[in-house]
Coordinates of N, CA and C in Angstrom, one line a residue:
X23 N 87.8 78.8 109.4 CA 87.7 79.0 110.8 C 88.9 78.3 111.5
X24 N 89.5 79.0 112.4 CA 90.7 78.4 113.0 C 90.2 77.6 114.3
X25 N 90.2 76.3 114.2 CA 89.7 75.6 115.4 C 90.8 75.4 116.4
X26 N 92.0 75.8 116.2 CA 93.1 75.7 117.2 C 93.0 76.9 118.2
X27 N 92.3 78.0 117.8 CA 92.2 79.2 118.6 C 91.5 78.8 119.9
X28 N 91.9 79.4 121.1 CA 91.2 79.1 122.3 C 89.8 79.7 122.4
X29 N 89.5 80.7 121.5 CA 88.2 81.3 121.5 C 87.1 80.3 121.1
X30 N 87.5 79.3 120.2 CA 86.5 78.4 119.8 C 86.4 77.1 120.7
X31 N 87.2 77.2 121.8 CA 87.2 76.0 122.7 C 86.0 76.2 123.6
X32 N 85.2 75.1 123.8 CA 84.1 75.1 124.7 C 84.5 75.3 126.1
X33 N 85.6 74.8 126.6 CA 86.1 75.0 127.9 C 86.4 76.5 128.2
X34 N 87.0 77.1 127.2 CA 87.4 78.5 127.3 C 86.1 79.4 127.4
X35 N 85.1 79.0 126.6 CA 83.8 79.8 126.6 C 83.1 79.6 127.9
X36 N 83.1 78.4 128.4 CA 82.4 78.1 129.7 C 83.0 78.8 130.8
X37 N 84.4 78.9 130.8 CA 85.1 79.6 131.9 C 84.7 81.1 131.9
X38 N 84.7 81.7 130.7 CA 84.3 83.1 130.6 C 82.8 83.4 131.0
X39 N 82.0 82.4 130.7 CA 80.6 82.6 131.1 C 80.5 82.5 132.6
X40 N 81.3 81.6 133.2 CA 81.3 81.6 134.7 C 81.8 82.8 135.3
X41 N 82.9 83.4 134.7 CA 83.4 84.7 135.2 C 82.4 85.8 135.1
X42 N 81.7 85.8 133.9 CA 80.7 86.8 133.7 C 79.6 86.7 134.8
X43 N 79.1 85.5 135.0 CA 78.1 85.3 136.0 C 78.5 85.6 137.4
X44 N 79.8 85.4 137.7 CA 80.3 85.8 139.0 C 80.3 87.3 139.2
X45 N 80.8 88.0 138.2 CA 80.8 89.5 138.2 C 79.3 90.0 138.3
X46 N 78.4 89.4 137.5 CA 77.0 89.9 137.6 C 76.4 89.6 139.0
X47 N 76.7 88.5 139.6 CA 76.2 88.2 140.9 C 76.8 89.1 141.9
X48 N 78.1 89.4 141.9 CA 78.7 90.4 142.8 C 78.1 91.8 142.7
X49 N 77.9 92.2 141.5 CA 77.3 93.5 141.3 C 75.8 93.6 141.8
X50 N 75.1 92.5 141.6 CA 73.7 92.4 142.1 C 73.7 92.5 143.6
X51 N 74.6 91.8 144.3 CA 74.7 91.9 145.7 C 75.0 93.3 146.2
X52 N 75.9 94.0 145.5 CA 76.3 95.3 145.9 C 75.1 96.2 145.7
X53 N 74.4 96.1 144.6 CA 73.2 96.9 144.4 C 72.1 96.6 145.4
X54 N 72.0 95.4 145.8 CA 71.0 95.0 146.9 C 71.3 95.7 148.2
X55 N 72.6 95.6 148.5 CA 73.1 96.3 149.8 C 72.8 97.8 149.8
X56 N 73.2 98.4 148.7 CA 72.9 99.9 148.6 C 71.4 100.2 148.6
X57 N 70.6 99.4 147.9 CA 69.2 99.6 147.9 C 68.6 99.4 149.3
X58 N 69.1 98.4 150.1 CA 68.7 98.2 151.4 C 69.0 99.4 152.3
X59 N 70.3 99.9 152.2 CA 70.6 101.1 152.9 C 69.7 102.3 152.6
X60 N 69.4 102.5 151.3 CA 68.6 103.6 150.9 C 67.2 103.5 151.5
X61 N 66.6 102.3 151.4 CA 65.2 102.1 152.0 C 65.3 102.2 153.5
X62 N 66.3 101.7 154.1 CA 66.4 101.8 155.6 C 66.5 103.2 156.0
X63 N 67.3 104.0 155.4 CA 67.4 105.5 155.7 C 66.1 106.2 155.5
X64 N 65.4 105.8 154.4 CA 64.1 106.5 154.1 C 63.1 106.1 155.2
X65 N 63.1 104.9 155.7 CA 62.1 104.5 156.7 C 62.5 105.1 158.0
X66 N 63.8 105.2 158.3 CA 64.3 105.9 159.6 C 63.9 107.4 159.5
X67 N 64.0 108.0 158.4 CA 63.6 109.4 158.3 C 62.1 109.6 158.5
X68 N 61.4 108.7 157.9 CA 59.9 108.7 158.1 C 59.5 108.5 159.6
X69 N 60.2 107.6 160.2 CA 59.9 107.3 161.6 C 60.2 108.6 162.5
X70 N 61.4 109.2 162.2 CA 61.7 110.4 163.0 C 60.7 111.5 162.7
X71 N 60.2 111.7 161.5 CA 59.2 112.7 161.2 C 57.9 112.4 162.0
X72 N 57.5 111.2 162.0 CA 56.3 110.8 162.7 C 56.4 111.1 164.2
X73 N 57.5 110.7 164.8 CA 57.8 110.9 166.3 C 57.8 112.4 166.6
X74 N 58.5 113.1 165.7 CA 58.6 114.6 165.9 C 57.2 115.2 165.9
X75 N 56.3 114.8 164.9 CA 55.0 115.4 164.9 C 54.1 115.0 166.1
X76 N 54.3 113.8 166.6 CA 53.6 113.3 167.8 C 54.0 114.2 169.0
X77 N 55.3 114.4 169.1 CA 55.9 115.2 170.2 C 55.3 116.6 170.1
X78 N 55.3 117.2 168.9 CA 54.8 118.6 168.7 C 53.3 118.6 169.1
X79 N 52.5 117.6 168.8 CA 51.1 117.6 169.1 C 50.8 117.6 170.6
X80 N 51.7 116.9 171.3 CA 51.5 116.9 172.8 C 52.3 117.9 173.5
X81 N 52.9 118.9 172.8 CA 53.6 120.0 173.5 C 55.0 119.6 174.0
X82 N 55.6 118.6 173.6 CA 56.9 118.2 174.0 C 57.9 118.6 173.0
X83 N 59.2 118.7 173.5 CA 60.3 119.1 172.5 C 61.3 118.0 172.5
X84 N 61.9 117.8 171.4 CA 63.0 116.9 171.3 C 64.3 117.7 171.5
X85 N 65.0 117.4 172.5 CA 66.2 118.2 172.8 C 67.4 117.7 172.0
X86 N 67.9 118.5 171.1 CA 69.0 118.1 170.3 C 70.2 119.0 170.5
X87 N 71.3 118.8 169.9 CA 72.5 119.6 170.0 C 72.3 120.9 169.4
X88 N 71.5 121.0 168.3 CA 71.3 122.2 167.6 C 70.5 123.2 168.5
X89 N 70.8 124.4 168.4 CA 70.0 125.5 169.1 C 69.2 126.3 168.1

């Protein structure tokens, strides 16, 4: 075993573990943001559907740009 190699250095190993944890943390944050956007859009769509059905029940129309 070559003990002079930086691969066997504890400092070298700890630095790479810290880099790995930083990358994992950043990816987790990105996934959380994307998941929050997905859930937010899903809830917004559900809210729009509920309001649209209530309007239809009481005979009102939602005026949109589409004809």
